[in-house]
Coordinates of C-alpha atoms (C1' of nucleotides) in Angstrom, one line a residue:
Chain A
X1 CA -8.8 -39.4 -49.8
X2 CA -7.9 -39.8 -45.7
X3 CA -5.4 -41.9 -48.0
X4 CA -4.4 -38.6 -49.3
X5 CA -4.3 -36.9 -46.4
X6 CA -1.7 -38.6 -45.1
X7 CA 0.5 -39.0 -48.1
X8 CA 0.3 -35.2 -48.4
X9 CA 0.9 -34.2 -45.0
X10 CA 3.8 -36.8 -44.8
X11 CA 5.4 -35.4 -48.0
X12 CA 4.7 -31.5 -46.8
X13 CA 6.9 -32.7 -43.4
X14 CA 9.2 -34.4 -46.0
X15 CA 10.6 -31.8 -47.5
X16 CA 11.1 -29.6 -44.8
X17 CA 12.8 -32.7 -43.1
X18 CA 14.9 -33.0 -46.5
X19 CA 15.7 -29.0 -46.6
X20 CA 17.0 -29.4 -42.8
X21 CA 19.4 -32.9 -43.0
X22 CA 20.4 -31.8 -46.6
X23 CA 21.3 -28.0 -44.6
X24 CA 22.5 -30.4 -41.5
X25 CA 25.3 -31.5 -43.8
X26 CA 26.2 -28.9 -45.5
X27 CA 26.8 -26.3 -42.7
X28 CA 28.3 -28.6 -40.8
X29 CA 31.3 -29.2 -42.7
X30 CA 31.1 -25.1 -44.2
X31 CA 29.7 -23.1 -41.2
X32 CA 27.0 -20.2 -42.0
X33 CA 29.1 -18.0 -44.4
X34 CA 30.9 -21.2 -46.0
X35 CA 27.7 -23.0 -46.9
X36 CA 25.9 -22.0 -50.3
X37 CA 21.9 -22.5 -50.5
X38 CA 22.0 -23.8 -54.0
X39 CA 24.4 -26.9 -52.3
X40 CA 21.6 -27.2 -49.5
X41 CA 19.3 -27.6 -52.4
X42 CA 21.6 -29.7 -54.6
X43 CA 22.1 -31.9 -52.0
X44 CA 18.3 -32.2 -50.8
X45 CA 17.7 -32.3 -54.4
X46 CA 14.9 -29.7 -54.5
X47 CA 14.6 -25.9 -56.1
X48 CA 16.2 -23.6 -54.1
X49 CA 13.0 -21.3 -53.4
X50 CA 11.8 -24.0 -51.0
X51 CA 14.6 -23.4 -48.8
X52 CA 13.1 -19.6 -48.1
X53 CA 9.6 -21.0 -48.5
X54 CA 9.7 -23.1 -45.2
X55 CA 12.6 -21.3 -42.9
X56 CA 12.8 -18.0 -45.1
X57 CA 16.5 -16.8 -44.6
X58 CA 20.3 -18.7 -44.5
X59 CA 20.4 -17.2 -41.4
X60 CA 17.3 -18.5 -40.0
X61 CA 18.2 -21.9 -41.6
X62 CA 21.2 -21.7 -39.6
X63 CA 19.6 -20.8 -36.3
X64 CA 17.5 -24.4 -36.8
X65 CA 20.4 -26.6 -37.6
X66 CA 22.3 -24.5 -35.3
X67 CA 20.0 -24.8 -31.8
X68 CA 19.6 -29.0 -32.9
X69 CA 23.1 -29.2 -32.7
X70 CA 22.9 -27.7 -29.3
X71 CA 20.5 -29.9 -28.0
X72 CA 22.4 -33.2 -29.2
X73 CA 25.4 -31.2 -27.6
X74 CA 23.5 -30.9 -24.1
X75 CA 22.6 -34.4 -24.3
X76 CA 26.2 -36.1 -25.0
X77 CA 27.5 -34.2 -22.4
X78 CA 24.5 -35.4 -19.7
X79 CA 25.8 -39.0 -20.7
X80 CA 28.5 -38.0 -17.8
X81 CA 25.8 -37.8 -15.1
X82 CA 25.0 -40.9 -13.6
X83 CA 24.8 -40.0 -9.9
X84 CA 26.2 -41.8 -7.5
X85 CA 29.1 -43.9 -9.8
X86 CA 32.6 -44.2 -8.4
X87 CA 34.7 -41.5 -10.3
X88 CA 36.8 -44.3 -12.7
X89 CA 32.9 -45.9 -13.5
X90 CA 31.8 -42.1 -14.0
X91 CA 34.1 -41.7 -16.7
X92 CA 33.8 -45.1 -18.0
X93 CA 30.6 -44.3 -18.6
X94 CA 31.0 -40.9 -20.2
X95 CA 33.9 -42.0 -22.1
X96 CA 31.2 -45.1 -24.3
X97 CA 28.2 -42.6 -24.2
X98 CA 30.6 -39.9 -26.0
X99 CA 31.5 -42.8 -28.3
X100 CA 28.6 -44.2 -29.2
X101 CA 27.2 -40.2 -29.9
X102 CA 29.6 -39.4 -32.4
X103 CA 30.0 -42.5 -34.0
X104 CA 26.3 -42.2 -35.0
X105 CA 27.1 -38.0 -35.7
X106 CA 30.5 -38.0 -36.7
X107 CA 30.3 -34.4 -38.4
X108 CA 29.2 -33.1 -35.4
X109 CA 32.3 -32.5 -33.0
X110 CA 34.0 -30.2 -35.5
X111 CA 31.3 -27.8 -35.9
X112 CA 31.3 -27.0 -32.4
X113 CA 34.9 -26.5 -32.2
X114 CA 34.5 -24.4 -35.2
X115 CA 31.2 -22.2 -33.7
X116 CA 32.7 -22.2 -30.1
X117 CA 35.6 -20.0 -32.1
X118 CA 33.9 -17.8 -34.3
X119 CA 30.8 -17.0 -31.9
X120 CA 32.9 -17.4 -28.3
X121 CA 30.3 -15.0 -26.5
X122 CA 26.9 -17.4 -27.3
X123 CA 28.9 -20.3 -25.8
X124 CA 30.0 -18.3 -22.8
X125 CA 26.9 -17.8 -21.7
X126 CA 25.1 -20.9 -23.0
X127 CA 27.6 -23.0 -20.2
X128 CA 26.3 -20.1 -17.8
X129 CA 22.9 -21.3 -18.2
X130 CA 22.8 -24.7 -19.7
X131 CA 22.4 -28.7 -18.9
X132 CA 25.9 -28.9 -20.9
X133 CA 27.7 -25.9 -19.2
X134 CA 26.0 -27.7 -15.1
X135 CA 27.5 -31.2 -16.4
X136 CA 30.8 -30.0 -17.6
X137 CA 31.6 -28.2 -14.6
X138 CA 30.3 -30.7 -12.4
X139 CA 32.7 -33.4 -13.9
X140 CA 35.1 -31.1 -13.6
X141 CA 34.9 -30.8 -10.2
X142 CA 34.8 -34.3 -9.3
X143 CA 37.8 -35.0 -10.6
X144 CA 39.3 -32.3 -8.0
X145 CA 37.4 -34.2 -5.4
X146 CA 39.0 -37.5 -6.2
X147 CA 42.2 -36.2 -6.4
X148 CA 41.4 -34.7 -3.3
X149 CA 40.8 -38.0 -1.7
X150 CA 43.9 -39.7 -3.2
X151 CA 41.4 -41.9 -6.3
X152 CA 43.4 -40.7 -8.7
X153 CA 46.4 -38.5 -9.3
X154 CA 47.5 -35.5 -11.8
X155 CA 46.3 -31.6 -12.1
X156 CA 42.3 -31.7 -12.3
X157 CA 42.5 -29.6 -15.3
X158 CA 44.5 -31.3 -17.3
X159 CA 43.1 -34.3 -16.4
X160 CA 39.6 -33.3 -18.0
X161 CA 41.2 -31.6 -20.9
X162 CA 43.2 -35.1 -21.3
X163 CA 39.8 -37.5 -21.1
X164 CA 37.8 -35.4 -23.7
X165 CA 41.0 -34.9 -25.8
X166 CA 41.1 -38.2 -26.2
X167 CA 37.5 -39.1 -26.7
X168 CA 36.7 -36.1 -29.3
X169 CA 39.5 -35.4 -31.1
X170 CA 39.3 -39.1 -33.5
X171 CA 36.0 -37.6 -34.3
X172 CA 37.0 -34.0 -35.0
X173 CA 39.9 -34.9 -36.7
X174 CA 38.3 -38.3 -38.5
X175 CA 39.5 -37.5 -41.9
X176 CA 43.2 -35.8 -40.7
X177 CA 43.4 -39.0 -38.8
X178 CA 42.1 -41.4 -41.0
X179 CA 44.5 -39.7 -43.9
X180 CA 47.4 -40.2 -42.2
X181 CA 46.7 -44.1 -40.8
X182 CA 46.5 -44.6 -44.7
X183 CA 43.0 -46.2 -43.4
X184 CA 39.5 -46.9 -45.3
X185 CA 36.3 -45.5 -43.7
X186 CA 35.7 -48.9 -43.3
X187 CA 38.8 -49.6 -40.8
X188 CA 38.5 -46.1 -39.3
X189 CA 34.9 -47.1 -38.2
X190 CA 36.4 -50.4 -36.9
X191 CA 39.4 -48.1 -35.1
X192 CA 36.5 -45.6 -32.9
X193 CA 34.5 -49.1 -32.6
X194 CA 37.5 -50.5 -30.3
X195 CA 38.7 -47.6 -28.8
X196 CA 35.7 -47.5 -26.8
X197 CA 37.3 -50.3 -24.2
X198 CA 40.6 -49.1 -25.6
X199 CA 40.1 -45.3 -23.9
X200 CA 39.3 -47.2 -20.3
X201 CA 42.0 -49.1 -20.0
X202 CA 44.5 -46.3 -21.3
X203 CA 42.9 -43.5 -18.8
X204 CA 42.4 -46.1 -16.0
X205 CA 46.3 -46.6 -16.2
X206 CA 46.9 -43.1 -16.5
X207 CA 45.3 -41.3 -13.9
X208 CA 45.5 -44.4 -10.7
X209 CA 48.4 -43.9 -8.2
Chain B
X1 CA 69.4 9.1 -50.9
X2 CA 70.3 5.8 -49.5
X3 CA 69.2 5.6 -46.4
X4 CA 65.9 6.6 -48.6
X5 CA 66.1 3.5 -51.2
X6 CA 66.1 1.1 -48.1
X7 CA 63.3 2.2 -46.2
X8 CA 61.2 2.1 -49.3
X9 CA 62.2 -1.5 -50.6
X10 CA 61.4 -2.5 -47.0
X11 CA 58.0 -0.4 -46.8
X12 CA 57.3 -2.6 -50.2
X13 CA 58.2 -5.9 -48.2
X14 CA 55.6 -4.5 -45.9
X15 CA 52.9 -4.3 -47.5
X16 CA 53.4 -7.9 -48.8
X17 CA 54.2 -8.9 -45.8
X18 CA 51.4 -7.4 -43.7
X19 CA 48.8 -8.8 -46.3
X20 CA 50.0 -12.3 -45.7
X21 CA 50.0 -12.1 -41.9
X22 CA 46.6 -10.3 -42.1
X23 CA 45.4 -13.1 -44.8
X24 CA 46.7 -16.3 -42.2
X25 CA 44.9 -14.3 -39.8
X26 CA 41.8 -14.7 -41.6
X27 CA 42.0 -18.1 -43.7
X28 CA 43.1 -20.1 -40.8
X29 CA 39.8 -19.0 -39.0
X30 CA 37.6 -18.6 -41.6
X31 CA 38.3 -21.3 -44.6
X32 CA 38.9 -20.2 -47.9
X33 CA 34.9 -20.1 -48.5
X34 CA 34.1 -18.6 -45.0
X35 CA 36.9 -14.8 -45.5
X36 CA 36.1 -12.0 -46.4
X37 CA 38.7 -10.0 -48.5
X38 CA 37.5 -7.3 -46.9
X39 CA 37.9 -8.8 -44.0
X40 CA 41.4 -9.1 -45.1
X41 CA 42.3 -5.8 -46.1
X42 CA 40.6 -4.0 -42.9
X43 CA 43.1 -6.6 -40.9
X44 CA 46.0 -5.3 -43.1
X45 CA 44.5 -1.5 -42.5
X46 CA 44.6 -0.4 -46.7
X47 CA 42.6 -0.7 -49.6
X48 CA 41.0 -3.9 -50.6
X49 CA 42.6 -3.7 -54.2
X50 CA 46.2 -4.2 -52.6
X51 CA 45.3 -7.1 -52.0
X52 CA 44.7 -8.1 -55.5
X53 CA 47.5 -6.0 -56.9
X54 CA 49.9 -8.2 -54.7
X55 CA 47.8 -11.5 -55.2
X56 CA 45.7 -11.0 -58.7
X57 CA 43.3 -13.2 -56.7
X58 CA 42.0 -14.6 -53.6
X59 CA 42.2 -17.8 -54.5
X60 CA 46.1 -17.5 -55.3
X61 CA 46.2 -15.6 -51.7
X62 CA 44.6 -18.3 -50.2
X63 CA 47.4 -21.0 -51.5
X64 CA 50.2 -18.6 -50.8
X65 CA 49.1 -18.7 -47.0
X66 CA 47.9 -22.8 -47.4
X67 CA 51.5 -23.4 -49.2
X68 CA 52.9 -22.1 -45.7
X69 CA 50.9 -24.0 -43.3
X70 CA 51.6 -26.8 -45.4
X71 CA 55.9 -26.2 -44.5
X72 CA 54.7 -25.3 -40.9
X73 CA 53.4 -28.3 -40.6
X74 CA 56.0 -30.5 -42.4
X75 CA 58.9 -28.1 -39.4
X76 CA 56.0 -29.7 -36.7
X77 CA 55.6 -33.1 -37.3
X78 CA 59.7 -33.1 -38.3
X79 CA 60.9 -32.6 -34.8
X80 CA 60.0 -36.5 -34.1
X81 CA 62.7 -37.5 -36.4
X82 CA 65.5 -37.6 -33.8
X83 CA 66.7 -41.2 -34.9
X84 CA 67.9 -42.7 -32.5
X85 CA 66.6 -42.6 -29.6
X86 CA 64.7 -44.7 -27.2
X87 CA 61.0 -44.8 -28.3
X88 CA 59.4 -42.9 -24.7
X89 CA 62.0 -39.9 -25.5
X90 CA 61.2 -40.5 -29.2
X91 CA 57.0 -39.3 -27.9
X92 CA 59.0 -36.7 -25.7
X93 CA 61.0 -35.4 -28.0
X94 CA 57.5 -34.9 -29.6
X95 CA 54.9 -33.8 -27.2
X96 CA 57.6 -30.7 -26.4
X97 CA 58.5 -30.3 -30.2
X98 CA 54.6 -30.2 -31.4
X99 CA 53.7 -28.3 -28.4
X100 CA 56.4 -25.3 -28.9
X101 CA 55.4 -24.6 -32.2
X102 CA 51.7 -25.1 -31.4
X103 CA 51.7 -22.3 -28.4
X104 CA 54.2 -19.7 -31.0
X105 CA 50.9 -20.4 -33.8
X106 CA 47.7 -21.9 -31.8
X107 CA 45.4 -21.0 -35.0
X108 CA 47.2 -23.9 -37.1
X109 CA 45.7 -26.9 -36.1
X110 CA 41.8 -26.5 -36.3
X111 CA 43.1 -25.2 -39.4
X112 CA 44.8 -28.1 -41.5
X113 CA 41.6 -30.1 -39.8
X114 CA 39.7 -28.4 -41.4
X115 CA 41.0 -28.0 -44.6
X116 CA 42.0 -31.6 -44.7
X117 CA 38.0 -32.5 -44.3
X118 CA 37.7 -30.3 -47.1
X119 CA 40.2 -31.4 -49.7
X120 CA 41.0 -34.8 -49.0
X121 CA 42.4 -35.9 -51.6
X122 CA 45.1 -33.1 -51.8
X123 CA 45.8 -34.4 -48.6
X124 CA 45.8 -38.4 -49.8
X125 CA 48.9 -37.0 -52.5
X126 CA 50.8 -35.1 -49.5
X127 CA 51.1 -38.3 -47.3
X128 CA 52.7 -40.0 -50.5
X129 CA 55.3 -37.3 -51.4
X130 CA 55.8 -35.2 -48.3
X131 CA 58.2 -34.9 -45.4
X132 CA 54.9 -35.2 -43.0
X133 CA 53.7 -38.2 -44.5
X134 CA 57.4 -40.6 -44.2
X135 CA 57.8 -39.3 -40.4
X136 CA 53.9 -39.8 -40.3
X137 CA 54.4 -42.9 -41.1
X138 CA 57.9 -44.1 -39.4
X139 CA 56.7 -42.8 -36.3
X140 CA 53.3 -45.1 -36.1
X141 CA 56.1 -47.9 -37.2
X142 CA 58.1 -47.4 -34.5
X143 CA 55.2 -47.5 -32.2
X144 CA 54.6 -50.8 -33.0
X145 CA 58.5 -52.3 -33.1
X146 CA 58.2 -50.6 -29.6
X147 CA 55.1 -53.2 -29.1
X148 CA 56.7 -56.4 -30.3
X149 CA 59.6 -55.8 -28.0
X150 CA 57.1 -54.9 -24.9
X151 CA 58.4 -51.8 -24.3
X152 CA 55.5 -50.6 -24.4
X153 CA 51.7 -51.7 -23.7
X154 CA 48.2 -51.1 -26.2
X155 CA 47.4 -50.8 -30.1
X156 CA 49.9 -49.1 -32.0
X157 CA 46.8 -47.2 -33.8
X158 CA 45.5 -46.2 -30.3
X159 CA 48.7 -45.2 -29.1
X160 CA 49.7 -43.3 -31.7
X161 CA 46.2 -41.6 -32.0
X162 CA 46.1 -41.0 -28.8
X163 CA 49.1 -39.2 -28.2
X164 CA 48.6 -37.1 -31.3
X165 CA 44.8 -36.0 -29.9
X166 CA 46.9 -35.0 -26.8
X167 CA 49.4 -32.9 -28.0
X168 CA 46.7 -30.9 -30.7
X169 CA 42.9 -31.2 -29.4
X170 CA 44.0 -28.4 -26.6
X171 CA 45.3 -26.0 -29.5
X172 CA 42.6 -26.9 -31.5
X173 CA 39.4 -26.5 -29.2
X174 CA 41.2 -24.2 -27.5
X175 CA 38.3 -21.4 -27.4
X176 CA 36.1 -24.4 -26.6
X177 CA 37.7 -25.4 -24.0
X178 CA 38.9 -22.5 -22.3
X179 CA 35.1 -21.6 -22.2
X180 CA 34.1 -25.1 -20.6
X181 CA 37.0 -24.4 -17.7
X182 CA 35.7 -20.8 -17.5
X183 CA 39.6 -19.8 -18.0
X184 CA 41.1 -16.2 -19.4
X185 CA 43.1 -16.1 -22.2
X186 CA 46.3 -16.1 -19.8
X187 CA 44.8 -18.7 -17.5
X188 CA 45.0 -21.3 -20.9
X189 CA 47.9 -20.3 -21.4
X190 CA 49.5 -21.2 -18.5
X191 CA 47.7 -24.6 -18.9
X192 CA 49.1 -25.0 -22.0
X193 CA 52.8 -24.4 -20.6
X194 CA 52.8 -26.5 -17.8
X195 CA 50.3 -29.8 -20.2
X196 CA 54.6 -30.5 -22.0
X197 CA 55.5 -31.6 -18.7
X198 CA 52.0 -32.7 -17.4
X199 CA 51.4 -34.8 -20.9
X200 CA 54.8 -36.9 -20.8
X201 CA 53.8 -38.8 -17.5
X202 CA 50.3 -39.3 -18.7
X203 CA 51.9 -41.6 -21.4
X204 CA 54.2 -42.8 -19.7
X205 CA 51.8 -43.7 -17.6
X206 CA 49.1 -45.0 -19.8
X207 CA 51.9 -47.0 -21.9
X208 CA 54.1 -48.4 -20.0
X209 CA 53.8 -52.4 -19.5
Chain C
dA1 C1' -16.0 -29.4 -61.9
dA2 C1' -15.5 -25.0 -59.3
dT3 C1' -13.2 -23.3 -55.7
dA4 C1' -9.7 -23.3 -52.4
dT5 C1' -5.0 -24.0 -50.2
dG6 C1' -0.7 -24.6 -49.8
dT7 C1' 3.7 -26.5 -53.1
dT8 C1' 6.6 -26.1 -56.5
dT9 C1' 9.6 -24.0 -59.9
dA10 C1' 11.7 -20.1 -62.8
dA11 C1' 12.4 -15.8 -63.4
dC12 C1' 13.7 -11.6 -61.8
dA13 C1' 15.7 -8.1 -58.6
dA14 C1' 18.5 -6.6 -54.4
dT15 C1' 22.5 -7.8 -52.5
dT16 C1' 27.1 -9.3 -51.5
dT17 C1' 31.7 -9.7 -53.3
dT18 C1' 35.6 -10.5 -56.0
dG19 C1' 38.5 -8.3 -59.6
dT20 C1' 39.7 -4.2 -62.5
dT21 C1' 40.7 0.2 -64.1
dG22 C1' 42.4 5.1 -64.6
dA23 C1' 43.7 8.8 -61.8
dT24 C1' 46.9 10.0 -58.5
dG25 C1' 50.7 9.9 -55.1
dC26 C1' 55.4 9.9 -54.2
dA27 C1' 60.7 8.4 -54.2
dA28 C1' 64.3 7.3 -57.5
dA29 C1' 66.7 8.7 -61.8
dT30 C1' 68.1 11.8 -65.4
Chain D
dA1 C1' 62.6 20.1 -63.5
dT2 C1' 61.3 16.5 -65.5
dT3 C1' 61.0 12.0 -66.1
dT4 C1' 60.1 7.0 -64.6
dG5 C1' 58.2 3.2 -62.2
dC6 C1' 55.8 1.3 -58.9
dA7 C1' 52.1 2.2 -55.5
dT8 C1' 48.0 3.7 -53.2
dC9 C1' 42.7 4.4 -53.5
dA10 C1' 38.4 5.7 -54.9
dA11 C1' 34.8 4.5 -58.4
dC12 C1' 33.5 1.2 -61.6
dA13 C1' 32.1 -3.0 -62.9
dA14 C1' 31.5 -8.2 -62.8
dA15 C1' 30.2 -12.2 -60.7
dA16 C1' 28.3 -14.7 -57.8
dT17 C1' 24.9 -15.1 -54.1
dT18 C1' 20.7 -14.5 -51.3
dG19 C1' 15.7 -13.0 -51.4
dT20 C1' 11.3 -12.0 -53.7
dT21 C1' 7.2 -12.9 -56.9
dA22 C1' 3.9 -14.3 -60.1
dA23 C1' 2.4 -18.1 -62.1
dA24 C1' 1.8 -23.2 -62.7
dC25 C1' 0.6 -27.3 -59.9
dA26 C1' -1.7 -30.6 -57.0
dT27 C1' -4.7 -32.0 -53.6
dA28 C1' -8.6 -31.2 -51.0
dT29 C1' -13.2 -29.3 -49.9
dT30 C1' -17.3 -27.9 -51.7

DNA sequence: AATATGTTTAACAATTTTGTTGATGCAAAT
DNA sequence: ATTTGCATCAACAAAATTGTTAAACATATT
């Protein structure tokens, strides 16, 4: 009996979790309007009515997935905070940290970029209040300070933009780049792994005086 | 009478053109499934039936816009071909050429990235046959040669990926970056303009021995 | 065994979106 | 002035998509 209880609870959670994972997969690729509830149900291997039973509406389900994604974004950006390291070490910490989490969830980057465009006001608000917002602005101003101290050279905004471009683009445009290079999934994953180290050398060369 | 004839013809073409421009705007932001015919009609300021009158179905209308986008992509990538310049000049030519065309059509980049993901096989095919495909592979192999000749240093694929990341990302993730930097549309446009020159210095420093 | 509780499903209803058609207008040709 | 041919629109029909419900099912509690 006790065993049954555990089993049942686990299976219940499993359904909800299964739906969330399926929904994440579909929403991340198709966006809110582009996604179909049936596609999510198929992905989860369950009846479509279950989606409504657990999450009421498409919008509410999306909201859950979206919040999770935001939390993840805050965590990723949090990788920058490492208090009192010199700027190059800080950049290195960010590059490695970002790459690590992007490798484990490579669909995420493009989703965020798309959502930003579709819902700019939401993110405007978020930048003012959230962890990510503070971190990003802090990072940008640290770059500025380092330039003042002649530790690195260039325009602060351009440098900031370049660093995140080099980090994010390989994941956001994964399929495109992979196709351009004629790489298999495996080859490209290897490229991304190796990139962590390549990038630091590349960036350091580019910004040190 | 002659004047009337001209006027009428122009207005007819205008409607079709108006629809195409509106459709481009909507499809580029929302994708095929995410776009709504009513949204396109509203954007064009005409009755929705007109879309069907001129283009039959949503799919066919999308196909037209998509083909145009592919043509543009081929043209952009063609900016690389400048026959016998040294590698750094060739890169410079690409960076400037790409930035120029991206500034005039900034929604395009993210659209292509998204379509690549949604329809990988289509692009796989395209890379084998099209202008863009040849150009991209040629560019990648030129970088490889230059590395052999010790003109530049690094891994060829990483360098190729880095160059296109630095060029494309600022447009693809425009809204995101703009929000992160707290820039207005105007400020960000200025940043993109200035970036043409910044980028070349950045890239040269990063890849010369 | 009977009951209660939450889960699942198929069928249905409502809504949204796409696609069609017949009536109307408008300029050019006769 | 009448006719012709295309463009436009409002209203309608069809299809796709989302949301609801009542009944069946499973499992734990009594």
